[in-house]
């Protein structure tokens, strides 16, 4: 007589049959975005009280409700949308180009370890260099336009992703590669069905950094020298002492960064489904 | 020439301080549709021998034939179940079981049908949509087993598949493997260091010596084909256990001394 054993159920069965309903927990990204929203709200209230009671000087910090008012006012102006569009174009293009470049470079460095060893020291040291420093050089080469900002921001975004992709691929568990060999996977199958999914947590973490770097790079370079864009506008308003409108633009940039964080959290949820 | 034929297999590893002889002239055969286990002390080269049969490790000399074909590299007709957890964390149970077939280019419909059958066979019905992260170590090994069996390979090699599990799960899964084998009657070569597990599962046991590894004893297990975990308490089981243990004891001590004096 053969023994028949039911699989051990260490996890409550209801969780397994209805995983979505049973215990839905927002991802880390969503929770941190919610936390920063709450913090912003608290700050908003504190500043409002501070200014109303005279504890804070109005010249330094405008009344938050005024800032919200002027932000809403901005939405009706064509100038705002032109700056906003330009910055979004730069950030979007840098994220796309930076991710493609970094992901590709990471895979190449993994596939060709010699190339990886040659380039890694440069990547690591470039990672620490504020690449914004090269912006004046880019302006000479490309001109004062979105192109020069996109090129540098893409490089800034690509570096952490390239390093993370390579580290993730190098950290694949040997048994997964052995599995690929015993199943006679070809190079394409091994890369797309084993290597990249196995390295996905590191790659996604690299993408999050890439998004942040693209944002910082684009705004910072606009801030330095540009003819439009949100960063440029903030600096212009600062130099013309238009505090209220300047804070309105700062608020827009903050909202933009929160939106990007939330989007990345969603991307992470989709790409890392079922892990942990 | 069905089954697995090993013909004077040697495996040497070169390293700066000299040569390690991992496998030293093994000539044996696993008859078709039979279940054979290799037992031996740690470091006796039993896993290396299995890797040679799987085509993952080239032999320094000698040859291996599986179902009449010379082994020159990995082959999908040789299924391998690894010691480590080899489930893919980004795929649920059904997708994991389908993975091997997907790589082999099996059509979607056939995949689904075979995966469902394999999942049922290893007792994971109802867990098709669970991800490995929510499964215990034993259940993950069942997934790996189902993935290998679904491809219906000519031979199945198992490299201490339950070594990382707790004692109870090991015994349960051992009995499960025996039950599955009674249904499929595939040619199986099973590597373990657990004598009871080897006797419970096999028709024949090869005892391997400590370095240089070769087969020092071949023991036929004449227990009834229909057996379950209760056979462990039978007198014949004890005799066989003592017989294997006597062969192994000398070798284990030798390996132990080697480590002590190294």
Short mmCIF file of C-alpha atoms in Angstrom, two decimals:
data_model
loop_
_atom_site.label_atom_id
_atom_site.label_comp_id
_atom_site.label_asym_id
_atom_site.label_seq_id
_atom_site.Cartn_x
_atom_site.Cartn_y
_atom_site.Cartn_z
CA UNK A 1 0.00 0.00 0.00
CA UNK A 2 1.37 3.35 -0.93
CA UNK A 3 1.29 6.29 1.40
CA UNK A 4 -0.70 9.26 0.22
CA UNK A 5 0.16 12.50 1.92
CA UNK A 6 -1.59 15.78 1.47
CA UNK A 7 0.69 18.79 1.10
CA UNK A 8 1.32 20.50 4.37
CA UNK A 9 -0.61 23.71 4.69
CA UNK A 10 1.63 26.09 6.54
CA UNK A 11 -0.15 29.09 5.13
CA UNK A 12 -3.86 29.59 5.89
CA UNK A 13 -5.83 28.12 2.99
CA UNK A 14 -8.03 31.17 2.57
CA UNK A 15 -4.95 33.24 1.91
CA UNK A 16 -3.95 30.87 -0.87
CA UNK A 17 -7.33 30.63 -2.52
CA UNK A 18 -8.16 34.29 -2.31
CA UNK A 19 -4.80 36.04 -2.04
CA UNK A 20 -6.07 39.41 -3.18
CA UNK A 21 -8.98 39.81 -0.82
CA UNK A 22 -7.48 38.11 2.20
CA UNK A 23 -4.53 40.34 2.98
CA UNK A 24 -4.02 43.27 0.68
CA UNK A 25 -1.17 45.46 1.77
CA UNK A 26 -0.06 48.50 -0.18
CA UNK A 27 3.50 48.21 -1.46
CA UNK A 28 6.37 50.03 0.20
CA UNK A 29 6.25 52.73 -2.48
CA UNK A 30 2.56 53.50 -2.00
CA UNK A 31 3.00 53.61 1.76
CA UNK A 32 6.00 55.95 1.56
CA UNK A 33 4.12 58.20 -0.88
CA UNK A 34 1.19 58.33 1.54
CA UNK A 35 3.56 59.13 4.40
CA UNK A 36 5.16 61.99 2.48
CA UNK A 37 1.70 63.36 1.62
CA UNK A 38 0.81 63.39 5.32
CA UNK A 39 4.11 65.07 6.18
CA UNK A 40 3.51 67.73 3.53
CA UNK A 41 0.04 68.38 4.94
CA UNK A 42 1.44 68.76 8.47
CA UNK A 43 4.12 71.14 7.21
CA UNK A 44 1.46 73.08 5.31
CA UNK A 45 -0.64 73.53 8.45
CA UNK A 46 2.38 74.50 10.60
CA UNK A 47 3.57 77.14 8.14
CA UNK A 48 0.02 78.47 7.77
CA UNK A 49 -0.25 78.88 11.56
CA UNK A 50 3.27 80.31 11.78
CA UNK A 51 2.62 82.97 9.18
CA UNK A 52 -0.85 83.82 10.52
CA UNK A 53 0.49 84.32 14.06
CA UNK A 54 3.46 86.33 12.79
CA UNK A 55 6.03 83.81 14.01
CA UNK A 56 7.32 83.48 10.42
CA UNK A 57 8.11 86.47 8.23
CA UNK A 58 5.91 86.69 5.13
CA UNK A 59 8.83 87.83 3.01
CA UNK A 60 10.62 84.51 3.50
CA UNK A 61 7.67 82.16 3.32
CA UNK A 62 4.37 83.07 1.70
CA UNK A 63 1.08 81.93 3.23
CA UNK A 64 0.53 78.31 2.05
CA UNK A 65 -3.08 78.97 1.04
CA UNK A 66 -1.78 81.82 -1.19
CA UNK A 67 0.70 79.36 -2.76
CA UNK A 68 -2.09 76.89 -3.50
CA UNK A 69 -4.15 79.75 -4.89
CA UNK A 70 -1.41 80.94 -7.20
CA UNK A 71 -0.66 77.33 -8.24
CA UNK A 72 -4.26 76.94 -9.33
CA UNK A 73 -3.96 80.29 -11.06
CA UNK A 74 -0.90 79.02 -12.96
CA UNK A 75 -2.88 76.21 -14.50
CA UNK A 76 -4.73 78.71 -16.69
CA UNK A 77 -1.60 80.26 -18.19
CA UNK A 78 0.06 79.13 -21.39
CA UNK A 79 3.52 80.00 -20.02
CA UNK A 80 3.13 77.49 -17.22
CA UNK A 81 2.13 74.68 -19.58
CA UNK A 82 5.05 75.47 -21.86
CA UNK A 83 7.50 75.18 -18.90
CA UNK A 84 5.73 72.12 -17.55
CA UNK A 85 5.69 70.41 -20.95
CA UNK A 86 9.35 71.07 -21.53
CA UNK A 87 10.37 69.66 -18.13
CA UNK A 88 8.14 66.62 -18.55
CA UNK A 89 9.64 66.01 -21.98
CA UNK A 90 13.15 66.19 -20.55
CA UNK A 91 12.37 63.91 -17.62
CA UNK A 92 10.40 61.45 -19.74
CA UNK A 93 13.03 61.27 -22.46
CA UNK A 94 15.87 60.91 -19.91
CA UNK A 95 14.02 58.10 -18.09
CA UNK A 96 13.37 56.25 -21.36
CA UNK A 97 16.84 56.73 -22.83
CA UNK A 98 18.59 56.26 -19.47
CA UNK A 99 16.74 53.01 -18.73
CA UNK A 100 17.40 51.61 -22.20
CA UNK A 101 21.06 52.59 -22.01
CA UNK A 102 21.62 51.41 -18.43
CA UNK A 103 19.74 48.14 -18.85
CA UNK A 104 21.55 47.36 -22.10
CA UNK A 105 24.95 48.28 -20.63
CA UNK A 106 24.29 46.15 -17.54
CA UNK A 107 23.48 43.11 -19.70
CA UNK A 108 26.54 43.66 -21.91
CA UNK A 109 28.82 44.02 -18.86
CA UNK A 110 27.42 40.76 -17.49
CA UNK A 111 27.73 38.90 -20.78
CA UNK A 112 31.24 40.23 -21.43
CA UNK A 113 32.91 40.25 -17.99
CA UNK A 114 36.15 41.68 -19.41
CA UNK A 115 34.30 44.74 -20.70
CA UNK A 116 32.52 44.92 -17.34
CA UNK A 117 35.81 44.91 -15.45
CA UNK A 118 37.25 47.62 -17.73
CA UNK A 119 34.26 49.96 -17.44
CA UNK A 120 33.07 49.36 -13.90
CA UNK A 121 35.64 51.64 -12.18
CA UNK A 122 34.59 54.50 -14.48
CA UNK A 123 30.92 53.87 -13.83
CA UNK A 124 31.42 53.71 -10.08
CA UNK A 125 33.44 56.93 -10.02
CA UNK A 126 31.02 58.67 -12.40
CA UNK A 127 28.26 57.59 -10.06
CA UNK A 128 29.84 59.78 -7.37
CA UNK A 129 30.53 62.75 -9.67
CA UNK A 130 27.79 65.39 -9.92
CA UNK A 131 27.43 65.10 -13.68
CA UNK A 132 25.67 68.46 -13.71
CA UNK A 133 29.23 69.84 -13.73
CA UNK A 134 29.53 68.78 -17.36
CA UNK A 135 26.50 70.84 -18.34
CA UNK A 136 28.53 73.89 -19.48
CA UNK A 137 30.49 71.59 -21.78
CA UNK A 138 27.25 70.08 -23.10
CA UNK A 139 25.91 73.58 -23.79
CA UNK A 140 28.94 74.31 -25.94
CA UNK A 141 28.59 71.01 -27.78
CA UNK A 142 24.80 70.81 -28.18
CA UNK A 143 23.48 74.26 -27.31
CA UNK A 144 21.14 75.66 -24.67
CA UNK A 145 18.21 73.38 -25.39
CA UNK A 146 16.38 70.31 -24.16
CA UNK A 147 18.87 68.08 -26.03
CA UNK A 148 21.85 68.88 -23.83
CA UNK A 149 19.78 68.38 -20.66
CA UNK A 150 18.33 65.09 -21.92
CA UNK A 151 21.75 63.71 -22.83
CA UNK A 152 23.29 64.42 -19.41
CA UNK A 153 20.19 63.36 -17.46
CA UNK A 154 20.05 60.11 -19.44
CA UNK A 155 23.66 59.35 -18.54
CA UNK A 156 22.92 60.19 -14.90
CA UNK A 157 19.92 57.83 -14.95
CA UNK A 158 21.75 55.08 -16.83
CA UNK A 159 24.67 54.66 -14.41
CA UNK A 160 22.84 53.34 -11.33
CA UNK A 161 20.67 51.11 -13.51
CA UNK A 162 23.70 49.68 -15.36
CA UNK A 163 25.46 48.92 -12.06
CA UNK A 164 22.33 47.39 -10.52
CA UNK A 165 21.51 45.33 -13.59
CA UNK A 166 25.00 43.88 -13.66
CA UNK A 167 25.00 43.18 -9.90
CA UNK A 168 21.57 41.57 -10.17
CA UNK A 169 22.61 39.35 -13.07
CA UNK A 170 25.82 38.32 -11.29
CA UNK A 171 23.77 37.39 -8.24
CA UNK A 172 21.54 34.87 -10.05
CA UNK A 173 21.42 31.64 -8.04
CA UNK A 174 23.67 29.06 -9.74
CA UNK A 175 20.91 26.45 -9.56
CA UNK A 176 18.77 28.56 -11.90
CA UNK A 177 21.55 28.63 -14.49
CA UNK A 178 22.06 24.88 -14.01
CA UNK A 179 18.34 24.42 -14.63
CA UNK A 180 18.67 26.42 -17.85
CA UNK A 181 21.54 24.16 -18.94
CA UNK A 182 19.73 20.89 -18.19
CA UNK A 183 16.71 22.17 -20.13
CA UNK A 184 18.99 23.05 -23.07
CA UNK A 185 17.84 26.67 -23.06
CA UNK A 186 19.37 28.75 -25.84
CA UNK A 187 21.03 32.10 -25.08
CA UNK A 188 17.83 34.04 -25.68
CA UNK A 189 15.75 31.78 -23.43
CA UNK A 190 18.38 31.88 -20.68
CA UNK A 191 18.52 35.68 -20.81
CA UNK A 192 14.80 36.45 -21.02
CA UNK A 193 13.25 33.51 -19.17
CA UNK A 194 15.81 33.04 -16.39
CA UNK A 195 18.44 35.78 -16.04
CA UNK A 196 16.41 38.99 -16.35
CA UNK A 197 13.43 37.79 -14.25
CA UNK A 198 15.85 36.44 -11.62
CA UNK A 199 17.65 39.80 -11.46
CA UNK A 200 14.38 41.79 -11.57
CA UNK A 201 14.41 42.99 -7.92
CA UNK A 202 17.84 44.61 -8.41
CA UNK A 203 16.89 45.96 -11.84
CA UNK A 204 13.69 47.54 -10.50
CA UNK A 205 15.64 49.12 -7.63
CA UNK A 206 18.01 50.52 -10.27
CA UNK A 207 15.06 51.89 -12.23
CA UNK A 208 13.81 53.72 -9.16
CA UNK A 209 17.19 55.40 -8.84
CA UNK A 210 17.22 56.14 -12.58
CA UNK A 211 13.89 57.97 -12.29
CA UNK A 212 15.12 60.04 -9.34
CA UNK A 213 18.37 60.91 -11.11
CA UNK A 214 16.54 61.93 -14.30
CA UNK A 215 14.31 64.23 -12.25
CA UNK A 216 17.17 65.78 -10.25
CA UNK A 217 19.37 66.15 -13.34
CA UNK A 218 16.72 67.81 -15.49
CA UNK A 219 15.54 70.30 -12.85
CA UNK A 220 19.08 71.13 -11.68
CA UNK A 221 20.35 71.84 -15.20
CA UNK A 222 17.31 73.95 -16.03
CA UNK A 223 18.00 75.81 -12.81
CA UNK A 224 21.56 76.56 -13.92
CA UNK A 225 21.05 77.69 -17.49
CA UNK A 226 17.99 77.27 -19.71
CA UNK A 227 15.44 79.27 -21.63
CA UNK A 228 12.40 77.58 -20.18
CA UNK A 229 11.30 74.70 -17.98
CA UNK A 230 10.17 74.50 -14.36
CA UNK A 231 13.70 74.74 -12.94
CA UNK A 232 14.47 77.75 -15.09
CA UNK A 233 11.20 79.43 -14.04
CA UNK A 234 11.91 78.89 -10.32
CA UNK A 235 15.27 80.55 -10.65
CA UNK A 236 13.85 83.41 -12.72
CA UNK A 237 11.09 84.06 -10.14
CA UNK A 238 13.68 83.91 -7.36
CA UNK A 239 15.79 86.52 -9.08
CA UNK A 240 12.77 88.79 -9.62
CA UNK A 241 11.59 88.43 -5.98
CA UNK A 242 8.25 86.88 -6.97
CA UNK A 243 8.13 84.64 -3.94
CA UNK A 244 4.51 83.54 -4.14
CA UNK A 245 4.73 82.33 -7.75
CA UNK A 246 8.13 80.73 -7.09
CA UNK A 247 6.65 78.61 -4.32
CA UNK A 248 3.77 77.71 -6.63
CA UNK A 249 6.32 76.29 -9.09
CA UNK A 250 8.18 74.51 -6.31
CA UNK A 251 4.90 72.92 -5.29
CA UNK A 252 4.41 71.72 -8.87
CA UNK A 253 7.86 70.09 -8.88
CA UNK A 254 7.10 68.41 -5.55
CA UNK A 255 3.81 67.06 -6.91
CA UNK A 256 5.62 65.84 -10.02
CA UNK A 257 8.14 63.91 -7.91
CA UNK A 258 5.38 62.35 -5.78
CA UNK A 259 3.54 61.28 -8.96
CA UNK A 260 6.73 59.69 -10.32
CA UNK A 261 7.29 57.84 -7.02
CA UNK A 262 3.76 56.46 -7.07
CA UNK A 263 4.13 55.40 -10.72
CA UNK A 264 7.36 53.58 -9.87
CA UNK A 265 5.65 51.83 -6.98
CA UNK A 266 2.98 50.61 -9.41
CA UNK A 267 5.62 49.45 -11.91
CA UNK A 268 7.34 47.59 -9.08
CA UNK A 269 4.08 45.88 -8.10
CA UNK A 270 3.57 44.64 -11.63
CA UNK A 271 7.16 43.55 -12.29
CA UNK A 272 7.75 41.87 -8.91
CA UNK A 273 4.38 40.13 -8.65
CA UNK A 274 4.42 37.14 -6.31
CA UNK A 275 7.84 37.75 -4.79
CA UNK A 276 8.71 37.92 -1.08
CA UNK B 1 20.59 -0.45 -24.82
CA UNK B 2 18.06 1.18 -22.52
CA UNK B 3 18.81 2.54 -19.07
CA UNK B 4 21.99 4.25 -17.88
CA UNK B 5 25.36 2.67 -18.69
CA UNK B 6 28.52 3.96 -17.01
CA UNK B 7 31.72 2.78 -18.59
CA UNK B 8 34.91 3.34 -16.54
CA UNK B 9 34.03 6.95 -15.67
CA UNK B 10 36.86 9.03 -14.19
CA UNK B 11 36.61 12.66 -13.10
CA UNK B 12 39.70 14.60 -12.01
CA UNK B 13 39.75 18.19 -10.86
CA UNK B 14 42.97 20.14 -11.41
CA UNK B 15 43.79 22.87 -8.95
CA UNK B 16 47.01 24.68 -7.97
CA UNK B 17 47.80 22.32 -5.08
CA UNK B 18 47.34 19.16 -7.14
CA UNK B 19 44.70 16.90 -8.58
CA UNK B 20 41.56 15.71 -6.81
CA UNK B 21 40.21 12.41 -8.07
CA UNK B 22 36.47 12.80 -7.55
CA UNK B 23 35.30 9.73 -9.47
CA UNK B 24 37.72 6.86 -9.98
CA UNK B 25 36.59 4.34 -12.56
CA UNK B 26 32.88 3.66 -12.10
CA UNK B 27 31.41 0.94 -14.34
CA UNK B 28 27.77 0.28 -13.48
CA UNK B 29 24.37 0.22 -15.06
CA UNK B 30 20.89 1.28 -14.11
CA UNK B 31 18.45 -1.12 -15.79
CA UNK B 32 15.52 0.56 -17.57
CA UNK B 33 12.44 1.30 -15.44
CA UNK B 34 14.32 0.68 -12.21
CA UNK B 35 15.11 2.82 -9.17
CA UNK B 36 18.75 2.88 -8.08
CA UNK B 37 20.27 4.96 -5.26
CA UNK B 38 23.85 5.99 -4.65
CA UNK B 39 24.85 6.39 -1.00
CA UNK B 40 28.21 7.55 0.22
CA UNK B 41 29.92 9.89 2.66
CA UNK B 42 30.15 13.63 1.96
CA UNK B 43 32.76 14.36 -0.66
CA UNK B 44 32.68 10.89 -2.22
CA UNK B 45 31.92 12.25 -5.66
CA UNK B 46 28.34 10.99 -5.89
CA UNK B 47 27.00 14.38 -6.95
CA UNK B 48 29.88 14.72 -9.43
CA UNK B 49 28.95 11.36 -10.93
CA UNK B 50 25.34 12.53 -11.28
CA UNK B 51 26.51 15.77 -12.92
CA UNK B 52 28.48 13.70 -15.46
CA UNK B 53 25.37 11.65 -16.31
CA UNK B 54 23.34 14.88 -16.60
CA UNK B 55 25.93 16.21 -19.06
CA UNK B 56 26.72 19.17 -16.79
CA UNK B 57 30.27 17.99 -16.04
CA UNK B 58 32.52 16.35 -18.62
CA UNK B 59 34.20 13.09 -17.57
CA UNK B 60 38.00 13.10 -17.66
CA UNK B 61 37.80 9.66 -19.25
CA UNK B 62 35.21 6.95 -19.76
CA UNK B 63 31.72 7.32 -21.14
CA UNK B 64 28.05 7.43 -20.22
CA UNK B 65 25.19 6.15 -22.36
CA UNK B 66 21.58 6.99 -21.58
CA UNK B 67 18.92 5.00 -23.42
CA UNK B 68 21.42 4.10 -26.10
CA UNK B 69 22.72 7.62 -26.64
CA UNK B 70 26.20 8.81 -25.65
CA UNK B 71 26.05 11.74 -23.20
CA UNK B 72 28.01 14.71 -24.58
CA UNK B 73 26.14 17.55 -22.88
CA UNK B 74 22.84 18.40 -21.21
CA UNK B 75 19.82 16.71 -22.74
CA UNK B 76 16.14 17.37 -22.06
CA UNK B 77 15.60 13.60 -22.09
CA UNK B 78 17.62 13.49 -18.85
CA UNK B 79 15.54 15.16 -16.15
CA UNK B 80 17.34 16.54 -13.10
CA UNK B 81 15.93 17.42 -9.66
CA UNK B 82 18.42 19.53 -7.73
CA UNK B 83 19.23 19.63 -4.03
CA UNK B 84 18.75 23.39 -3.83
CA UNK B 85 15.37 25.04 -4.30
CA UNK B 86 15.17 25.53 -8.06
CA UNK B 87 11.65 26.94 -8.33
CA UNK B 88 11.40 30.27 -10.13
CA UNK B 89 10.06 32.86 -7.65
CA UNK B 90 8.48 34.97 -10.40
CA UNK B 91 6.24 32.15 -11.60
CA UNK B 92 3.34 30.52 -9.78
CA UNK B 93 3.15 26.73 -9.34
CA UNK B 94 1.47 26.06 -12.68
CA UNK B 95 3.85 28.37 -14.56
CA UNK B 96 6.81 26.75 -12.81
CA UNK B 97 5.67 23.27 -13.81
CA UNK B 98 5.09 24.46 -17.37
CA UNK B 99 8.54 26.07 -17.54
CA UNK B 100 10.49 23.02 -18.76
CA UNK B 101 7.87 22.27 -21.41
CA UNK B 102 7.81 25.91 -22.48
CA UNK B 103 11.58 25.89 -23.00
CA UNK B 104 11.17 22.66 -25.00
CA UNK B 105 8.60 24.34 -27.26
CA UNK B 106 5.60 22.24 -26.19
CA UNK B 107 2.30 23.77 -27.38
CA UNK B 108 0.19 25.74 -24.92
CA UNK B 109 -2.71 23.30 -24.76
CA UNK B 110 -0.49 20.27 -24.25
CA UNK B 111 1.46 22.17 -21.61
CA UNK B 112 -1.65 22.97 -19.60
CA UNK B 113 -2.88 19.36 -19.69
CA UNK B 114 0.49 17.83 -18.75
CA UNK B 115 1.11 20.43 -16.04
CA UNK B 116 -2.29 19.71 -14.47
CA UNK B 117 -1.52 15.96 -14.47
CA UNK B 118 1.96 16.48 -12.97
CA UNK B 119 0.63 18.83 -10.29
CA UNK B 120 -1.98 16.25 -9.35
CA UNK B 121 0.68 13.51 -9.30
CA UNK B 122 2.87 15.33 -6.77
CA UNK B 123 -0.15 16.27 -4.63
CA UNK B 124 -0.17 20.03 -5.25
CA UNK B 125 -3.70 20.29 -6.65
CA UNK B 126 -5.30 23.50 -5.39
CA UNK B 127 -1.96 25.33 -5.23
CA UNK B 128 -1.64 26.07 -8.96
CA UNK B 129 -1.82 29.83 -8.47
CA UNK B 130 0.42 30.07 -5.39
CA UNK B 131 3.86 31.59 -5.72
CA UNK B 132 6.92 29.75 -4.30
CA UNK B 133 7.33 32.47 -1.65
CA UNK B 134 4.12 31.23 0.02
CA UNK B 135 5.10 27.52 -0.12
CA UNK B 136 7.16 25.44 2.32
CA UNK B 137 10.52 23.95 1.28
CA UNK B 138 8.95 20.52 0.81
CA UNK B 139 6.21 21.90 -1.43
CA UNK B 140 8.78 23.73 -3.53
CA UNK B 141 10.65 20.46 -4.08
CA UNK B 142 7.34 18.92 -5.19
CA UNK B 143 7.04 21.75 -7.72
CA UNK B 144 10.56 21.00 -9.00
CA UNK B 145 9.70 17.30 -9.20
CA UNK B 146 6.48 18.03 -11.11
CA UNK B 147 8.39 20.29 -13.51
CA UNK B 148 10.85 17.45 -14.27
CA UNK B 149 8.19 14.73 -14.55
CA UNK B 150 5.89 16.83 -16.78
CA UNK B 151 8.52 16.72 -19.53
CA UNK B 152 8.45 12.89 -19.32
CA UNK B 153 12.21 12.45 -19.60
CA UNK B 154 13.71 9.04 -20.38
CA UNK B 155 15.61 9.03 -17.09
CA UNK B 156 15.32 11.09 -13.91
CA UNK B 157 18.36 12.05 -11.83
CA UNK B 158 17.80 13.27 -8.28
CA UNK B 159 20.67 14.91 -6.41
CA UNK B 160 19.79 14.72 -2.70
CA UNK B 161 16.49 16.46 -3.41
CA UNK B 162 15.33 16.32 0.20
CA UNK B 163 18.63 17.05 1.94
CA UNK B 164 17.62 20.59 2.90
CA UNK B 165 14.30 19.50 4.42
CA UNK B 166 13.41 18.48 7.97
CA UNK B 167 13.32 14.79 8.88
CA UNK B 168 9.52 14.35 8.79
CA UNK B 169 9.11 16.08 5.44
CA UNK B 170 11.94 13.91 4.07
CA UNK B 171 10.18 10.68 5.03
CA UNK B 172 6.85 11.89 3.66
CA UNK B 173 8.38 13.06 0.39
CA UNK B 174 10.41 9.84 0.11
CA UNK B 175 7.19 7.84 0.34
CA UNK B 176 5.66 10.20 -2.24
CA UNK B 177 8.54 9.64 -4.65
CA UNK B 178 8.13 5.89 -4.24
CA UNK B 179 4.37 6.18 -4.92
CA UNK B 180 5.00 8.33 -8.00
CA UNK B 181 7.62 5.91 -9.26
CA UNK B 182 5.17 3.01 -8.88
CA UNK B 183 2.82 4.95 -11.18
CA UNK B 184 5.34 6.09 -13.78
CA UNK B 185 8.10 3.44 -13.59
CA UNK B 186 10.66 5.84 -14.96
CA UNK B 187 14.36 5.02 -14.77
CA UNK B 188 15.59 6.86 -11.65
CA UNK B 189 19.07 7.39 -10.23
CA UNK B 190 18.82 8.92 -6.77
CA UNK B 191 21.74 10.33 -4.78
CA UNK B 192 21.48 10.51 -0.99
CA UNK B 193 23.52 10.18 2.17
CA UNK B 194 20.53 8.81 4.09
CA UNK B 195 20.61 4.99 4.20
CA UNK B 196 16.97 4.55 5.27
CA UNK B 197 15.81 6.81 2.45
CA UNK B 198 17.87 4.81 -0.06
CA UNK B 199 16.49 1.45 1.14
CA UNK B 200 12.92 2.70 1.29
CA UNK B 201 13.03 3.99 -2.29
CA UNK B 202 15.30 1.72 -4.29
CA UNK B 203 15.62 -1.64 -5.93
CA UNK B 204 19.39 -1.41 -5.82
CA UNK B 205 21.93 0.64 -3.84
CA UNK B 206 25.45 1.52 -4.89
CA UNK B 207 27.76 2.33 -1.98
CA UNK B 208 30.49 4.78 -2.92
CA UNK B 209 33.82 5.15 -1.17
CA UNK B 210 35.41 8.34 0.08
CA UNK B 211 37.93 9.93 -2.29
CA UNK B 212 38.85 8.62 -4.81
CA UNK B 213 35.19 7.81 -5.35
CA UNK B 214 34.28 4.44 -6.76
CA UNK B 215 31.50 1.94 -6.15
CA UNK B 216 32.60 -0.46 -3.41
CA UNK B 217 29.37 -2.38 -2.94
CA UNK B 218 26.16 -3.05 -4.87
CA UNK B 219 23.23 -4.18 -2.75
CA UNK B 220 19.96 -5.44 -4.21
CA UNK B 221 16.98 -4.40 -2.13
CA UNK B 222 14.69 -7.43 -2.08
CA UNK B 223 11.86 -5.72 -0.24
CA UNK B 224 8.36 -6.01 -1.75
CA UNK B 225 7.63 -3.56 -4.57
CA UNK B 226 4.58 -2.25 -2.77
CA UNK B 227 6.10 -0.65 0.30
CA UNK B 228 5.40 2.28 2.57
CA UNK B 229 7.13 3.98 5.48
CA UNK B 230 6.07 1.16 7.88
CA UNK B 231 8.59 -1.19 6.23
CA UNK B 232 11.30 0.69 8.15
CA UNK B 233 10.50 -1.46 11.24
CA UNK B 234 10.70 -4.85 9.42
CA UNK B 235 13.61 -7.23 10.19
CA UNK B 236 14.69 -7.40 6.53
CA UNK B 237 14.93 -3.60 6.42
CA UNK B 238 17.20 -3.69 9.45
CA UNK B 239 19.43 -6.35 7.90
CA UNK B 240 19.79 -4.27 4.74
CA UNK B 241 20.42 -1.16 6.79
CA UNK B 242 23.21 -2.92 8.71
CA UNK B 243 24.69 -4.25 5.50
CA UNK B 244 24.85 -0.77 3.91
CA UNK B 245 26.04 0.79 7.15
CA UNK B 246 28.88 -1.75 7.48
CA UNK B 247 30.12 -0.82 3.99
CA UNK B 248 29.77 2.86 4.65
CA UNK B 249 31.19 3.03 8.15
CA UNK B 250 34.75 2.35 7.13
CA UNK B 251 34.53 4.97 4.41
CA UNK B 252 32.96 7.64 6.57
CA UNK B 253 35.68 7.22 9.16
CA UNK B 254 38.32 7.51 6.47
CA UNK B 255 36.75 10.76 5.21
CA UNK B 256 36.51 12.02 8.77
CA UNK B 257 40.18 11.33 9.49
CA UNK B 258 41.14 12.98 6.22
CA UNK B 259 39.34 16.15 7.27
CA UNK B 260 40.85 16.00 10.79
CA UNK B 261 44.41 15.69 9.56
CA UNK B 262 44.05 18.08 6.62
#
